[in-house]
Tab-separated table of C-alpha atoms and ligand atoms in Angstrom:
chain	number	residue	atom	x	y	z
A	1	UNK	CA	17.147	150.471	9.396
A	2	UNK	CA	15.885	148.271	11.603
A	3	UNK	CA	14.768	145.127	9.735
A	4	UNK	CA	10.829	145.363	9.755
A	5	UNK	CA	10.801	148.871	9.114
A	6	UNK	CA	13.090	147.399	6.004
A	7	UNK	CA	10.501	145.207	5.381
A	8	UNK	CA	8.205	147.456	5.165
A	9	UNK	CA	9.617	150.427	3.724
A	10	UNK	CA	11.050	148.105	0.626
A	11	UNK	CA	8.737	148.375	-2.766
A	12	UNK	CA	10.458	147.284	-6.205
A	13	UNK	CA	11.419	150.188	-7.620
A	14	UNK	CA	12.215	151.399	-11.287
A	15	UNK	CA	13.968	154.478	-11.721
A	16	UNK	CA	17.401	155.303	-10.648
A	17	UNK	CA	19.856	157.678	-9.295
A	18	UNK	CA	23.331	157.884	-11.271
A	19	UNK	CA	25.333	157.332	-8.121
A	20	UNK	CA	27.521	154.415	-8.834
A	21	UNK	CA	26.924	151.277	-5.826
A	22	UNK	CA	30.203	150.839	-3.758
A	23	UNK	CA	31.641	147.127	-5.105
A	24	UNK	CA	31.593	146.707	-1.109
A	25	UNK	CA	28.012	147.074	-0.805
A	26	UNK	CA	27.936	144.460	-4.002
A	27	UNK	CA	29.449	141.790	-1.876
A	28	UNK	CA	27.572	142.394	1.373
A	29	UNK	CA	24.139	141.371	-0.605
A	30	UNK	CA	25.507	138.425	-1.954
A	31	UNK	CA	27.540	137.546	1.432
A	32	UNK	CA	23.567	138.591	2.764
A	33	UNK	CA	22.290	135.703	0.146
A	34	UNK	CA	25.132	133.300	0.654
A	35	UNK	CA	23.895	132.071	4.127
A	36	UNK	CA	20.105	132.180	3.630
A	37	UNK	CA	18.060	129.137	4.090
A	38	UNK	CA	19.078	126.952	1.669
A	39	UNK	CA	16.861	122.575	1.117
A	40	UNK	CA	18.831	120.153	2.606
A	41	UNK	CA	21.476	123.079	2.964
A	42	UNK	CA	22.317	121.868	-1.062
A	43	UNK	CA	23.738	125.281	-1.739
A	44	UNK	CA	22.734	125.594	-5.248
A	45	UNK	CA	23.359	129.322	-5.976
A	46	UNK	CA	25.474	131.599	-7.469
A	47	UNK	CA	25.727	135.267	-8.561
A	48	UNK	CA	27.190	136.951	-10.412
A	49	UNK	CA	28.233	140.743	-9.303
A	50	UNK	CA	27.029	143.637	-12.942
A	51	UNK	CA	28.800	147.038	-12.513
A	52	UNK	CA	29.871	147.750	-15.790
A	53	UNK	CA	27.932	150.823	-17.144
A	54	UNK	CA	28.693	148.779	-20.570
A	55	UNK	CA	27.648	145.303	-19.493
A	56	UNK	CA	24.993	146.760	-17.312
A	57	UNK	CA	22.477	148.604	-20.888
A	58	UNK	CA	22.917	144.912	-21.773
A	59	UNK	CA	21.324	143.451	-19.408
A	60	UNK	CA	18.828	146.631	-19.510
A	61	UNK	CA	18.021	145.306	-22.820
A	62	UNK	CA	16.634	141.890	-21.592
A	63	UNK	CA	14.658	142.617	-18.777
A	64	UNK	CA	10.608	143.742	-18.574
A	65	UNK	CA	9.240	145.656	-16.509
A	66	UNK	CA	6.091	146.410	-14.452
A	67	UNK	CA	3.384	144.864	-16.607
A	68	UNK	CA	0.697	146.641	-15.871
A	69	UNK	CA	1.420	149.159	-16.552
A	70	UNK	CA	4.262	148.655	-19.278
A	71	UNK	CA	5.906	151.344	-20.745
A	72	UNK	CA	4.885	153.843	-18.853
A	73	UNK	CA	6.266	151.907	-16.026
A	74	UNK	CA	9.902	150.824	-17.136
A	75	UNK	CA	13.021	153.224	-16.235
A	76	UNK	CA	12.906	156.239	-18.328
A	77	UNK	CA	16.403	156.960	-19.553
A	78	UNK	CA	18.891	158.368	-17.507
A	79	UNK	CA	17.050	156.420	-14.721
A	80	UNK	CA	18.527	152.259	-15.513
A	81	UNK	CA	19.664	150.865	-12.839
A	82	UNK	CA	23.394	150.645	-12.334
A	83	UNK	CA	24.409	147.855	-10.976
A	84	UNK	CA	22.709	143.839	-11.082
A	85	UNK	CA	23.195	140.556	-9.076
A	86	UNK	CA	21.671	137.888	-11.460
A	87	UNK	CA	20.488	134.640	-9.591
A	88	UNK	CA	21.991	131.977	-10.869
A	89	UNK	CA	21.572	128.193	-10.455
A	90	UNK	CA	24.344	126.209	-10.833
A	91	UNK	CA	23.021	122.535	-12.000
A	92	UNK	CA	26.303	120.217	-11.303
A	93	UNK	CA	29.699	120.083	-10.691
A	94	UNK	CA	30.115	123.866	-9.003
A	95	UNK	CA	31.656	123.274	-5.284
A	96	UNK	CA	31.559	119.063	-6.354
A	97	UNK	CA	35.334	118.579	-5.149
A	98	UNK	CA	34.858	120.501	-1.876
A	99	UNK	CA	31.912	117.337	-0.962
A	100	UNK	CA	32.567	114.252	0.369
A	101	UNK	CA	31.557	111.194	-1.644
A	102	UNK	CA	28.332	110.413	-0.479
A	103	UNK	CA	27.663	114.184	-0.162
A	104	UNK	CA	28.033	114.646	-3.594
A	105	UNK	CA	25.439	111.552	-4.162
A	106	UNK	CA	22.977	113.665	-2.523
A	107	UNK	CA	24.012	116.704	-4.535
A	108	UNK	CA	23.339	115.287	-7.548
A	109	UNK	CA	19.794	113.757	-6.227
A	110	UNK	CA	18.087	116.957	-5.229
A	111	UNK	CA	16.647	119.255	-7.436
A	112	UNK	CA	17.856	122.702	-6.061
A	113	UNK	CA	14.893	124.431	-4.757
A	114	UNK	CA	13.889	127.376	-6.195
A	115	UNK	CA	12.565	128.835	-2.989
A	116	UNK	CA	16.133	128.672	-2.050
A	117	UNK	CA	15.942	131.027	-4.563
A	118	UNK	CA	13.288	133.377	-2.960
A	119	UNK	CA	15.212	133.706	0.537
A	120	UNK	CA	18.232	134.233	-1.368
A	121	UNK	CA	16.735	137.402	-3.626
A	122	UNK	CA	14.753	138.372	0.499
A	123	UNK	CA	18.332	138.727	1.436
A	124	UNK	CA	19.756	141.271	-1.049
A	125	UNK	CA	16.926	143.192	-0.900
A	126	UNK	CA	16.159	143.720	2.655
A	127	UNK	CA	20.088	144.171	2.288
A	128	UNK	CA	19.405	146.892	-0.059
A	129	UNK	CA	16.632	148.792	1.473
A	130	UNK	CA	18.823	149.333	4.938
A	131	UNK	CA	21.023	151.055	3.291
A	132	UNK	CA	18.981	153.007	0.889
A	133	UNK	CA	19.367	151.182	-1.902
A	134	UNK	CA	16.664	149.785	-3.918
A	135	UNK	CA	15.585	147.024	-6.496
A	136	UNK	CA	13.523	144.986	-8.358
A	137	UNK	CA	13.585	141.919	-8.409
A	138	UNK	CA	13.064	140.326	-11.935
A	139	UNK	CA	11.757	137.207	-13.333
A	140	UNK	CA	10.325	138.249	-17.139
A	141	UNK	CA	14.085	138.198	-18.252
A	142	UNK	CA	15.754	136.727	-21.703
A	143	UNK	CA	17.730	133.622	-20.156
A	144	UNK	CA	19.003	132.938	-23.247
A	145	UNK	CA	19.752	136.674	-24.408
A	146	UNK	CA	21.763	136.964	-20.784
A	147	UNK	CA	23.154	133.481	-20.933
A	148	UNK	CA	24.889	135.234	-24.471
A	149	UNK	CA	26.510	138.343	-23.289
A	150	UNK	CA	28.241	136.882	-20.139
A	151	UNK	CA	29.028	133.179	-21.526
A	152	UNK	CA	27.034	131.193	-18.905
A	153	UNK	CA	28.171	127.820	-18.513
A	154	UNK	CA	25.193	124.782	-19.825
A	155	UNK	CA	26.134	123.919	-15.931
A	156	UNK	CA	23.834	127.132	-15.142
A	157	UNK	CA	20.527	128.604	-15.110
A	158	UNK	CA	19.559	132.093	-14.895
A	159	UNK	CA	17.214	131.904	-12.224
A	160	UNK	CA	15.796	135.722	-12.200
A	161	UNK	CA	17.493	139.180	-11.906
A	162	UNK	CA	18.668	141.515	-9.225
A	163	UNK	CA	18.081	145.484	-9.758
A	164	UNK	CA	19.846	147.928	-8.362
A	165	UNK	CA	20.543	151.425	-7.547
A	166	UNK	CA	19.580	154.212	-5.584
A	167	UNK	CA	15.723	155.149	-5.820
A	168	UNK	CA	14.618	157.513	-8.531
A	169	UNK	CA	10.939	157.524	-6.931
A	170	UNK	CA	8.415	157.019	-4.850
A	171	UNK	CA	6.845	153.334	-4.020
A	172	UNK	CA	4.100	153.023	-1.384
A	173	UNK	CA	1.321	149.930	-0.384
A	174	UNK	CA	-1.901	150.984	-1.488
A	175	UNK	CA	-5.528	150.756	-0.150
A	176	UNK	CA	-6.465	146.853	-1.478
A	177	UNK	CA	-9.511	147.419	-3.137
A	178	UNK	CA	-10.312	143.941	-5.054
A	179	UNK	CA	-7.467	144.712	-7.620
A	180	UNK	CA	-4.046	143.322	-6.908
A	181	UNK	CA	-2.780	145.553	-9.708
A	182	UNK	CA	-0.118	148.619	-9.412
A	183	UNK	CA	-0.779	151.821	-10.294
A	184	UNK	CA	1.181	155.522	-11.475
A	185	UNK	CA	-0.118	159.108	-9.444
A	186	UNK	CA	-0.255	162.431	-11.683
A	187	UNK	CA	3.487	163.546	-9.461
A	188	UNK	CA	5.204	159.396	-10.583
A	189	UNK	CA	4.289	157.789	-7.636
A	190	UNK	CA	3.716	154.221	-7.670
A	191	UNK	CA	1.315	152.178	-5.791
A	192	UNK	CA	1.000	148.597	-4.938
A	193	UNK	CA	-1.789	147.705	-3.004
A	194	UNK	CA	-1.595	144.524	-0.182
A	195	UNK	CA	-3.877	142.819	1.156
A	196	UNK	CA	-5.191	143.237	4.686
A	197	UNK	CA	-3.770	142.247	7.223
A	198	UNK	CA	-6.746	141.107	8.325
A	199	UNK	CA	-7.651	139.440	5.443
A	200	UNK	CA	-4.212	136.457	5.471
A	201	UNK	CA	-3.655	136.260	9.471
A	202	UNK	CA	-5.628	133.251	10.672
A	203	UNK	CA	-5.222	132.714	14.480
A	204	UNK	CA	-5.178	128.730	15.770
A	205	UNK	CA	-8.093	128.257	13.261
A	206	UNK	CA	-9.310	128.868	9.676
A	207	UNK	CA	-13.117	129.706	10.521
A	208	UNK	CA	-13.434	133.518	12.162
B	1	LIG	C1	9.206	136.168	-8.462
B	1	LIG	C2	9.278	137.871	-8.877
B	1	LIG	C3	9.602	137.851	-10.288
B	1	LIG	C4	8.646	139.015	-10.488
B	1	LIG	N1	10.045	139.722	-11.913
B	1	LIG	C5	8.768	141.524	-12.639
B	1	LIG	C6	10.146	141.492	-13.819
B	1	LIG	O1	9.902	140.719	-14.921
B	1	LIG	N2	9.725	143.048	-13.652
B	1	LIG	C7	9.332	143.779	-13.159
B	1	LIG	O2	9.059	145.340	-12.849
B	1	LIG	N3	8.803	142.959	-11.569
B	1	LIG	C8	8.796	142.069	-11.249
B	1	LIG	N4	8.460	142.343	-10.120
B	1	LIG	C9	8.415	143.259	-8.794
B	1	LIG	C10	6.369	142.869	-9.059
B	1	LIG	O3	5.835	143.411	-10.100
B	1	LIG	C11	6.619	142.900	-7.969
B	1	LIG	O4	7.621	142.377	-6.577
B	1	LIG	C12	5.382	143.741	-7.509
B	1	LIG	O5	4.645	144.227	-7.980
B	1	LIG	C13	4.988	143.895	-5.475
B	1	LIG	O6	5.488	145.593	-5.603
B	1	LIG	P1	7.342	145.208	-5.044
B	1	LIG	O7	7.400	144.632	-4.410
B	1	LIG	O8	6.572	147.593	-4.385
B	1	LIG	O9	6.148	145.278	-3.050
B	1	LIG	C14	8.350	140.541	-9.242
B	1	LIG	C15	8.649	140.114	-8.440
B	1	LIG	C16	8.601	138.740	-7.743
B	1	LIG	C17	8.464	137.815	-6.492
């Protein structure tokens, strides 16, 4: 699948098949995140890949799905994600030993830029989409709960979670008619309104 097609066809997926995801592919997802743009190239992100069934079940307890259509938008029983990538922001120390003194000073003086997470997450989701794997990026996460599950140290902060699996639902772009709220039809297809290109593109000037 070419990049443009992956970008246009990616939709948030919230029901998944039980098929597991090969670890090699999950490693490639993290590798895609690894090379994403990073403000001042500080690279503050780390990634916790979760595949064990019992741990996936525990993570699931700490997530909130599809706010506009809750609870209908929740994954159905047996259609839960089969893997997660937990997006972690390392607040200090990590890689400290491999940095030169002046570099570590720079690292401490900057706050991690959250835009790094966006770029890394999108790389993960687009690579996943290009190989037929669905994803949903979740910010509505009980971070305290998940921190406990994995004993995540204080120097790391959970930013968000990416749920993964082979899709068991269809989600499609809907015509924008004034509301941003996505909706389910009778067949269970999710319709996601996106603002039209003509309304958001400005070429050379903001006046039309
Ligand atoms: C930062 C961020 C946080 C999100 N958090 C959640 C979430 O907690 N739960 C959820 O079901 N979807 C979440 N989403 C997915 C959005 O609902 C989804 O991207 C949006 O409805 C557009 O649909 P699309 O991804 O299919 O284009 C999040 C998306 C972003 C960018």
